């Protein structure tokens, strides 16, 4: 895209942000006609101040608009930037690497090395190190695609497909966190097909969970509810004691379905799905990380809070939060706990307790900064907190807002 005129780059990023020309013009304080002329190259952008303002509205680095290489962030900053998103996109676009029909069987790392790399990527995600993960994902995607193609006709074919299915799911989860929902859906959808070749029903079930999450993020709520509930019904344990991994995937599908039902205000379905997930967690007998789900009684408690927030019932969410088993909660991985703090911050704003909402944001930031600083949802919650704070915001919140680029 570097060779495109700046107007075309503006149009590209406006489209990526799903803004109409009118909305974009309103945010810039310009006319729709002005935007149209800029994007068609009829009007030149010859003032840096205007270019910087456009970059700010589009939430991209100004160097991307100018067609120059972006100065990469230092390793200490841990968000996924636009350059890294484009590199992940490029890896997903390499259709020639996905099949030996189109090129010679590529060289790929040994599967033993791939297993270690995939396991490390899962842990990196669950510790909310999104920037670190983003810098490894493009190569991991290419390596996993190459391994899947190279082993297509070998006894290791299912193992290679299983690893690729996992990598697609990691990519889907990370992309959803930073608002790249269409890409998240694409990666999750691919994982379903690859999981079938891997011969693993539970991996395919978990891929369906990722599809449901992406659809929910895209506002496709009823399809999200249907895919989670339908696949959960197919994985429902029989009368015999079920294995932990099956219970975990089944339970997570129910929890995700409950989140979708809450989004459309269907409290009865929310209640039924949460009860089903709770029963599965009791059968499981504790909190585990089977298939990287972090499923168990504590995660069910967290989803009781989250669904209450989605239903607009902040008081119920806060009351459920205060009853959470603290031993189980502190045993969960950082991403899950910080995500919960963000949910409860939303709950506190719903009941007007801005001080406690601020505390929850700060707790989440101390635990897993990327879960708060990198997510568009967290930016929205912090903006709401600042808007409703009387007088000068407390210093810690003001500092967090400055670091996140949220106006005080």
CSV table of C-alpha atoms in Angstrom, one decimal:
chain,number,residue,atom,x,y,z
A,1,UNK,CA,0.0,0.0,0.0
A,2,UNK,CA,3.1,2.3,0.3
A,3,UNK,CA,2.9,3.2,-3.4
A,4,UNK,CA,-0.7,4.5,-3.2
A,5,UNK,CA,-1.4,8.3,-3.1
A,6,UNK,CA,-2.2,9.6,0.4
A,7,UNK,CA,-5.8,10.1,-0.5
A,8,UNK,CA,-6.2,6.4,-1.3
A,9,UNK,CA,-4.5,5.5,2.0
A,10,UNK,CA,-6.9,7.7,3.9
A,11,UNK,CA,-9.9,6.0,2.1
A,12,UNK,CA,-8.4,2.6,2.9
A,13,UNK,CA,-8.1,3.3,6.7
A,14,UNK,CA,-11.4,5.0,6.8
A,15,UNK,CA,-13.0,1.8,5.4
A,16,UNK,CA,-11.1,-0.3,7.9
A,17,UNK,CA,-12.5,1.8,10.7
A,18,UNK,CA,-16.0,1.3,9.2
A,19,UNK,CA,-16.6,5.1,9.0
A,20,UNK,CA,-18.8,6.6,6.3
A,21,UNK,CA,-17.4,9.7,4.6
A,22,UNK,CA,-20.0,11.8,6.5
A,23,UNK,CA,-19.0,10.4,9.9
A,24,UNK,CA,-15.3,10.9,9.1
A,25,UNK,CA,-16.0,14.5,7.9
A,26,UNK,CA,-17.9,15.3,11.0
A,27,UNK,CA,-15.1,14.1,13.3
A,28,UNK,CA,-12.6,16.2,11.3
A,29,UNK,CA,-14.9,19.2,11.2
A,30,UNK,CA,-14.9,19.1,7.4
A,31,UNK,CA,-17.5,18.7,4.7
A,32,UNK,CA,-18.2,15.3,3.1
A,33,UNK,CA,-17.3,16.9,-0.2
A,34,UNK,CA,-13.8,17.8,1.2
A,35,UNK,CA,-13.3,14.2,2.2
A,36,UNK,CA,-14.4,12.9,-1.1
A,37,UNK,CA,-12.0,15.2,-3.0
A,38,UNK,CA,-9.1,14.2,-0.7
A,39,UNK,CA,-9.7,10.5,-1.2
A,40,UNK,CA,-10.0,10.9,-5.0
A,41,UNK,CA,-6.8,13.0,-5.1
A,42,UNK,CA,-8.6,16.1,-6.4
A,43,UNK,CA,-7.6,18.0,-3.3
A,44,UNK,CA,-4.0,17.8,-1.9
A,45,UNK,CA,-3.1,17.3,1.7
A,46,UNK,CA,-0.3,19.8,2.0
A,47,UNK,CA,-0.6,20.7,5.7
A,48,UNK,CA,1.0,18.3,8.2
A,49,UNK,CA,-1.4,19.6,10.9
A,50,UNK,CA,-4.3,18.2,8.9
A,51,UNK,CA,-2.5,14.9,8.2
A,52,UNK,CA,-1.9,14.5,11.9
A,53,UNK,CA,-5.5,15.2,12.7
A,54,UNK,CA,-6.6,12.6,10.1
A,55,UNK,CA,-4.3,10.1,11.6
A,56,UNK,CA,-5.7,10.8,15.1
A,57,UNK,CA,-9.3,10.3,13.9
A,58,UNK,CA,-8.4,7.1,12.1
A,59,UNK,CA,-6.2,5.9,15.0
A,60,UNK,CA,-3.2,5.1,12.8
A,61,UNK,CA,0.4,6.1,12.9
A,62,UNK,CA,0.8,9.2,10.7
A,63,UNK,CA,3.7,7.4,9.0
A,64,UNK,CA,1.3,4.9,7.6
A,65,UNK,CA,-0.7,7.7,5.9
A,66,UNK,CA,2.5,9.2,4.5
A,67,UNK,CA,3.5,5.8,3.1
A,68,UNK,CA,6.7,5.6,5.2
A,69,UNK,CA,8.0,2.8,7.4
A,70,UNK,CA,6.6,3.1,10.9
A,71,UNK,CA,9.1,3.4,13.8
A,72,UNK,CA,8.4,0.3,15.8
A,73,UNK,CA,7.6,0.6,19.5
A,74,UNK,CA,10.1,-0.4,22.1
A,75,UNK,CA,9.7,-3.9,23.5
A,76,UNK,CA,8.4,-2.5,26.8
A,77,UNK,CA,5.1,-1.5,25.1
A,78,UNK,CA,2.9,-4.4,24.6
A,79,UNK,CA,0.0,-3.5,22.3
A,80,UNK,CA,-0.6,-4.7,18.7
A,81,UNK,CA,-0.1,-1.8,16.3
A,82,UNK,CA,-1.3,-1.4,12.8
A,83,UNK,CA,1.9,-2.6,11.2
A,84,UNK,CA,1.7,-5.9,13.2
A,85,UNK,CA,-2.0,-6.3,12.2
A,86,UNK,CA,-1.0,-5.9,8.6
A,87,UNK,CA,1.8,-8.5,8.9
A,88,UNK,CA,-0.7,-11.0,10.5
A,89,UNK,CA,-3.2,-10.2,7.6
A,90,UNK,CA,-0.4,-10.8,5.1
A,91,UNK,CA,0.3,-14.2,6.6
A,92,UNK,CA,-3.4,-15.1,6.4
A,93,UNK,CA,-3.4,-14.0,2.8
A,94,UNK,CA,-0.7,-16.4,1.7
A,95,UNK,CA,-3.0,-18.9,-0.1
A,96,UNK,CA,-0.1,-20.3,-2.1
A,97,UNK,CA,1.4,-21.7,1.1
A,98,UNK,CA,-1.7,-23.5,2.2
A,99,UNK,CA,-1.6,-26.2,-0.4
A,100,UNK,CA,1.1,-28.2,-2.2
A,101,UNK,CA,-1.1,-27.9,-5.3
A,102,UNK,CA,0.2,-24.4,-5.8
A,103,UNK,CA,3.9,-24.7,-5.0
A,104,UNK,CA,6.5,-27.3,-4.0
A,105,UNK,CA,6.1,-28.7,-0.5
A,106,UNK,CA,7.7,-25.9,1.7
A,107,UNK,CA,10.4,-26.4,4.3
A,108,UNK,CA,8.9,-26.4,7.8
A,109,UNK,CA,10.3,-26.6,11.3
A,110,UNK,CA,10.1,-30.1,13.0
A,111,UNK,CA,6.8,-30.7,14.7
A,112,UNK,CA,8.5,-31.0,18.1
A,113,UNK,CA,9.6,-27.4,17.7
A,114,UNK,CA,6.2,-26.3,16.4
A,115,UNK,CA,4.5,-27.8,19.5
A,116,UNK,CA,6.8,-25.8,21.8
A,117,UNK,CA,6.2,-22.6,19.8
A,118,UNK,CA,2.4,-23.1,19.8
A,119,UNK,CA,2.3,-23.8,23.6
A,120,UNK,CA,4.4,-20.7,24.2
A,121,UNK,CA,2.0,-18.6,22.1
A,122,UNK,CA,-1.0,-19.8,24.1
A,123,UNK,CA,0.7,-18.9,27.3
A,124,UNK,CA,1.7,-15.5,25.9
A,125,UNK,CA,-1.9,-14.8,25.0
A,126,UNK,CA,-3.2,-16.0,28.4
A,127,UNK,CA,-0.7,-13.7,30.1
A,128,UNK,CA,-2.0,-10.8,28.0
A,129,UNK,CA,1.4,-10.1,26.3
A,130,UNK,CA,-0.3,-9.1,23.1
A,131,UNK,CA,2.5,-7.1,21.6
A,132,UNK,CA,5.0,-10.0,22.2
A,133,UNK,CA,2.4,-12.4,20.6
A,134,UNK,CA,1.8,-10.1,17.6
A,135,UNK,CA,5.5,-10.1,16.8
A,136,UNK,CA,5.7,-13.9,16.7
A,137,UNK,CA,2.3,-14.6,15.1
A,138,UNK,CA,3.1,-13.9,11.4
A,139,UNK,CA,6.0,-16.3,11.4
A,140,UNK,CA,4.1,-18.9,13.5
A,141,UNK,CA,1.2,-18.7,11.0
A,142,UNK,CA,3.6,-19.2,8.1
A,143,UNK,CA,5.4,-22.1,9.8
A,144,UNK,CA,2.2,-23.8,10.8
A,145,UNK,CA,0.8,-23.5,7.3
A,146,UNK,CA,4.0,-24.9,5.9
A,147,UNK,CA,4.0,-27.8,8.4
A,148,UNK,CA,0.4,-28.6,7.5
A,149,UNK,CA,1.2,-28.7,3.8
A,150,UNK,CA,4.5,-30.6,4.2
A,151,UNK,CA,3.0,-33.3,6.3
A,152,UNK,CA,-0.3,-33.6,4.3
A,153,UNK,CA,0.6,-37.1,3.1
A,154,UNK,CA,2.5,-38.4,6.1
A,155,UNK,CA,1.5,-40.2,9.3
A,156,UNK,CA,1.9,-36.8,11.1
A,157,UNK,CA,-0.8,-35.1,9.0
A,158,UNK,CA,-3.3,-34.9,11.8
A,159,UNK,CA,-0.7,-33.6,14.3
A,160,UNK,CA,0.3,-30.8,11.9
A,161,UNK,CA,-3.3,-29.9,11.2
A,162,UNK,CA,-4.0,-29.8,14.9
A,163,UNK,CA,-1.1,-27.3,15.4
A,164,UNK,CA,-2.3,-25.1,12.6
A,165,UNK,CA,-5.9,-25.2,14.0
A,166,UNK,CA,-4.5,-23.9,17.3
A,167,UNK,CA,-2.5,-21.2,15.7
A,168,UNK,CA,-5.5,-19.9,13.8
A,169,UNK,CA,-7.4,-19.8,17.1
A,170,UNK,CA,-4.6,-17.9,18.9
A,171,UNK,CA,-4.6,-15.4,16.0
A,172,UNK,CA,-8.4,-15.1,16.2
A,173,UNK,CA,-8.4,-14.4,19.9
A,174,UNK,CA,-5.6,-11.8,19.7
A,175,UNK,CA,-7.2,-10.0,16.8
A,176,UNK,CA,-10.6,-9.8,18.5
A,177,UNK,CA,-8.9,-8.2,21.5
A,178,UNK,CA,-7.7,-5.2,19.4
A,179,UNK,CA,-10.9,-4.7,17.4
A,180,UNK,CA,-9.9,-6.5,14.2
A,181,UNK,CA,-13.2,-8.5,14.2
A,182,UNK,CA,-13.4,-9.5,10.5
A,183,UNK,CA,-9.9,-10.9,10.6
A,184,UNK,CA,-10.7,-12.7,13.9
A,185,UNK,CA,-13.7,-14.3,12.2
A,186,UNK,CA,-11.6,-15.4,9.2
A,187,UNK,CA,-8.9,-17.0,11.4
A,188,UNK,CA,-11.5,-18.8,13.5
A,189,UNK,CA,-13.5,-20.0,10.5
A,190,UNK,CA,-10.3,-21.5,9.0
A,191,UNK,CA,-9.6,-23.3,12.3
A,192,UNK,CA,-12.9,-25.2,12.0
A,193,UNK,CA,-12.0,-26.7,8.6
A,194,UNK,CA,-8.4,-27.5,9.8
A,195,UNK,CA,-9.7,-29.1,13.0
A,196,UNK,CA,-11.9,-31.4,11.0
A,197,UNK,CA,-8.7,-32.6,9.1
A,198,UNK,CA,-7.0,-33.0,12.5
A,199,UNK,CA,-9.8,-35.4,13.5
A,200,UNK,CA,-10.4,-33.6,16.8
A,201,UNK,CA,-14.0,-32.8,17.6
A,202,UNK,CA,-13.1,-30.8,20.6
A,203,UNK,CA,-10.7,-28.6,18.7
A,204,UNK,CA,-13.5,-28.0,16.2
A,205,UNK,CA,-15.8,-27.2,19.0
A,206,UNK,CA,-13.4,-24.6,20.4
A,207,UNK,CA,-13.0,-23.2,17.0
A,208,UNK,CA,-16.7,-22.7,16.9
A,209,UNK,CA,-16.5,-20.9,20.2
A,210,UNK,CA,-13.9,-18.5,18.6
A,211,UNK,CA,-16.3,-18.0,15.6
A,212,UNK,CA,-19.1,-17.2,18.0
A,213,UNK,CA,-16.9,-14.7,19.8
A,214,UNK,CA,-16.0,-13.0,16.5
A,215,UNK,CA,-19.6,-12.9,15.4
A,216,UNK,CA,-20.6,-11.4,18.7
A,217,UNK,CA,-18.0,-8.7,18.4
A,218,UNK,CA,-19.3,-8.0,14.9
A,219,UNK,CA,-22.8,-7.5,16.3
A,220,UNK,CA,-24.0,-10.7,14.7
A,221,UNK,CA,-25.6,-11.7,18.0
A,222,UNK,CA,-28.2,-14.3,17.0
A,223,UNK,CA,-25.8,-16.3,14.8
A,224,UNK,CA,-23.3,-16.1,17.7
A,225,UNK,CA,-25.9,-17.5,20.0
A,226,UNK,CA,-26.9,-20.2,17.6
A,227,UNK,CA,-23.4,-21.5,16.8
A,228,UNK,CA,-22.4,-21.7,20.5
A,229,UNK,CA,-25.6,-23.5,21.6
A,230,UNK,CA,-25.8,-25.8,18.6
A,231,UNK,CA,-22.2,-27.0,18.9
A,232,UNK,CA,-22.6,-27.3,22.7
A,233,UNK,CA,-25.6,-29.6,22.2
A,234,UNK,CA,-23.5,-31.8,20.0
A,235,UNK,CA,-20.8,-32.0,22.6
A,236,UNK,CA,-23.1,-32.4,25.6
A,237,UNK,CA,-21.7,-35.1,27.9
A,238,UNK,CA,-23.6,-38.4,28.0
A,239,UNK,CA,-24.7,-40.1,31.2
A,240,UNK,CA,-21.2,-41.6,31.7
A,241,UNK,CA,-18.6,-39.3,33.5
A,242,UNK,CA,-17.1,-37.1,30.8
A,243,UNK,CA,-13.5,-36.3,30.4
A,244,UNK,CA,-12.3,-32.9,31.6
A,245,UNK,CA,-11.4,-31.5,28.2
A,246,UNK,CA,-14.8,-32.3,26.8
A,247,UNK,CA,-16.5,-30.7,29.8
A,248,UNK,CA,-14.3,-27.6,29.4
A,249,UNK,CA,-15.1,-27.0,25.8
A,250,UNK,CA,-18.8,-27.8,26.3
A,251,UNK,CA,-18.9,-25.4,29.3
A,252,UNK,CA,-17.1,-22.5,27.4
A,253,UNK,CA,-19.6,-22.8,24.5
A,254,UNK,CA,-22.5,-22.4,27.0
A,255,UNK,CA,-20.8,-19.4,28.6
A,256,UNK,CA,-20.2,-17.8,25.3
A,257,UNK,CA,-23.8,-18.5,24.3
A,258,UNK,CA,-24.9,-16.8,27.6
A,259,UNK,CA,-22.9,-13.7,26.6
A,260,UNK,CA,-24.7,-13.6,23.3
A,261,UNK,CA,-28.1,-14.1,24.9
A,262,UNK,CA,-27.4,-11.3,27.4
A,263,UNK,CA,-26.5,-8.9,24.5
A,264,UNK,CA,-30.1,-9.3,23.2
A,265,UNK,CA,-31.6,-9.1,26.6
A,266,UNK,CA,-32.8,-12.7,26.8
A,267,UNK,CA,-32.3,-13.2,30.6
A,268,UNK,CA,-34.1,-16.6,30.6
A,269,UNK,CA,-31.7,-18.1,28.1
A,270,UNK,CA,-28.8,-16.5,30.0
A,271,UNK,CA,-30.0,-18.2,33.2
A,272,UNK,CA,-30.4,-21.6,31.5
A,273,UNK,CA,-27.0,-21.5,29.8
A,274,UNK,CA,-25.2,-20.4,33.0
A,275,UNK,CA,-26.8,-23.2,34.9
A,276,UNK,CA,-25.7,-25.7,32.3
A,277,UNK,CA,-22.1,-24.4,32.5
A,278,UNK,CA,-22.2,-24.4,36.2
A,279,UNK,CA,-23.3,-28.1,36.2
A,280,UNK,CA,-20.4,-28.9,33.9
A,281,UNK,CA,-18.0,-27.1,36.1
A,282,UNK,CA,-19.2,-29.1,39.1
A,283,UNK,CA,-18.6,-32.3,37.2
A,284,UNK,CA,-15.2,-31.1,36.3
A,285,UNK,CA,-14.5,-30.6,40.0
A,286,UNK,CA,-12.3,-27.5,39.8
A,287,UNK,CA,-10.7,-24.8,37.7
A,288,UNK,CA,-8.5,-26.2,34.9
A,289,UNK,CA,-6.9,-25.1,31.6
A,290,UNK,CA,-8.0,-28.0,29.4
A,291,UNK,CA,-7.7,-27.0,25.8
A,292,UNK,CA,-6.6,-23.5,27.0
A,293,UNK,CA,-10.1,-22.7,28.2
A,294,UNK,CA,-9.5,-21.7,31.9
A,295,UNK,CA,-12.9,-23.4,32.5
A,296,UNK,CA,-14.2,-24.2,35.9
A,297,UNK,CA,-16.5,-22.9,38.7
A,298,UNK,CA,-14.6,-19.6,39.0
A,299,UNK,CA,-14.9,-18.8,35.3
A,300,UNK,CA,-18.6,-19.5,35.6
A,301,UNK,CA,-18.8,-16.9,38.4
A,302,UNK,CA,-16.9,-14.4,36.3
A,303,UNK,CA,-19.4,-14.9,33.4
A,304,UNK,CA,-22.3,-14.4,35.9
A,305,UNK,CA,-20.9,-10.9,36.4
A,306,UNK,CA,-20.2,-10.3,32.7
A,307,UNK,CA,-23.7,-11.4,31.6
A,308,UNK,CA,-25.2,-9.1,34.2
A,309,UNK,CA,-23.2,-6.2,32.8
A,310,UNK,CA,-24.4,-7.0,29.3
A,311,UNK,CA,-28.0,-7.1,30.6
A,312,UNK,CA,-27.4,-3.6,32.0
A,313,UNK,CA,-27.7,-4.9,35.6
A,314,UNK,CA,-24.6,-3.4,37.2
A,315,UNK,CA,-25.8,-4.0,40.7
A,316,UNK,CA,-26.2,-7.7,40.2
A,317,UNK,CA,-22.8,-7.8,38.5
A,318,UNK,CA,-21.2,-6.1,41.5
A,319,UNK,CA,-22.9,-8.3,44.0
A,320,UNK,CA,-21.8,-11.4,42.1
A,321,UNK,CA,-18.3,-10.0,42.0
A,322,UNK,CA,-18.2,-9.7,45.8
A,323,UNK,CA,-19.1,-13.4,46.1
A,324,UNK,CA,-16.3,-14.7,43.8
A,325,UNK,CA,-14.0,-17.3,45.4
A,326,UNK,CA,-10.8,-15.4,45.8
A,327,UNK,CA,-8.6,-18.5,45.9
A,328,UNK,CA,-10.0,-19.7,42.6
A,329,UNK,CA,-9.8,-16.2,41.2
A,330,UNK,CA,-6.2,-15.6,42.0
A,331,UNK,CA,-5.3,-19.0,40.5
A,332,UNK,CA,-6.7,-17.9,37.1
A,333,UNK,CA,-4.3,-16.6,34.4
A,334,UNK,CA,-3.8,-12.8,34.1
A,335,UNK,CA,-5.8,-12.3,30.9
A,336,UNK,CA,-8.9,-13.8,32.4
A,337,UNK,CA,-8.6,-11.8,35.7
A,338,UNK,CA,-7.9,-8.5,34.0
A,339,UNK,CA,-10.8,-9.1,31.6
A,340,UNK,CA,-13.0,-9.5,34.7
A,341,UNK,CA,-11.8,-6.2,36.2
A,342,UNK,CA,-12.8,-4.5,33.0
A,343,UNK,CA,-16.2,-6.1,33.1
A,344,UNK,CA,-16.7,-5.0,36.7
A,345,UNK,CA,-15.5,-1.5,35.9
A,346,UNK,CA,-18.4,-1.3,33.4
A,347,UNK,CA,-20.7,-2.7,36.2
A,348,UNK,CA,-19.7,0.1,38.6
A,349,UNK,CA,-20.3,2.8,36.0
A,350,UNK,CA,-23.8,1.4,35.4
A,351,UNK,CA,-24.6,2.1,39.1
A,352,UNK,CA,-22.8,5.4,39.2
A,353,UNK,CA,-19.9,4.3,41.4
A,354,UNK,CA,-17.2,6.0,39.4
A,355,UNK,CA,-14.6,5.7,42.1
A,356,UNK,CA,-14.9,1.9,42.2
A,357,UNK,CA,-14.9,1.8,38.4
A,358,UNK,CA,-11.6,3.6,38.4
A,359,UNK,CA,-10.2,1.2,41.0
A,360,UNK,CA,-11.2,-1.8,38.8
A,361,UNK,CA,-9.5,-0.3,35.8
A,362,UNK,CA,-6.3,0.4,37.8
A,363,UNK,CA,-6.4,-3.2,39.2
A,364,UNK,CA,-6.7,-4.6,35.7
A,365,UNK,CA,-3.8,-2.4,34.5
A,366,UNK,CA,-1.5,-3.5,37.4
A,367,UNK,CA,-2.3,-7.1,36.6
A,368,UNK,CA,-2.2,-7.1,32.8
A,369,UNK,CA,-1.6,-3.7,31.3
A,370,UNK,CA,-2.3,-4.9,27.7
A,371,UNK,CA,-5.8,-6.0,28.6
A,372,UNK,CA,-6.6,-2.5,29.6
A,373,UNK,CA,-4.4,-0.3,27.4
A,374,UNK,CA,-4.8,-2.1,24.2
A,375,UNK,CA,-8.5,-2.9,24.0
A,376,UNK,CA,-11.0,-0.4,22.4
A,377,UNK,CA,-13.6,-1.4,25.0
A,378,UNK,CA,-11.3,-0.3,27.8
A,379,UNK,CA,-10.7,3.0,26.1
A,380,UNK,CA,-14.5,3.5,26.0
A,381,UNK,CA,-14.9,2.6,29.7
A,382,UNK,CA,-12.1,5.0,30.7
A,383,UNK,CA,-13.6,7.8,28.6
A,384,UNK,CA,-16.9,7.2,30.4
A,385,UNK,CA,-15.2,7.3,33.8
A,386,UNK,CA,-13.4,10.6,32.9
A,387,UNK,CA,-16.6,12.1,31.6
A,388,UNK,CA,-18.5,11.4,34.8
A,389,UNK,CA,-15.7,12.3,37.2
A,390,UNK,CA,-16.5,15.5,39.1
A,391,UNK,CA,-13.6,17.9,39.1
A,392,UNK,CA,-10.0,16.8,38.5
A,393,UNK,CA,-9.6,13.0,38.0
A,394,UNK,CA,-7.4,11.2,40.6
A,395,UNK,CA,-3.7,11.2,39.6
A,396,UNK,CA,-3.5,7.5,38.9
A,397,UNK,CA,-6.5,7.6,36.5
A,398,UNK,CA,-5.2,10.8,34.9
A,399,UNK,CA,-1.8,9.1,34.3
A,400,UNK,CA,-3.5,6.0,32.9
A,401,UNK,CA,-5.6,8.2,30.6
A,402,UNK,CA,-2.5,10.0,29.3
A,403,UNK,CA,-0.6,6.7,28.7
A,404,UNK,CA,-3.6,5.3,26.8
A,405,UNK,CA,-4.1,8.5,24.8
A,406,UNK,CA,-7.6,9.1,26.2
A,407,UNK,CA,-8.5,12.7,26.6
A,408,UNK,CA,-9.1,13.9,30.2
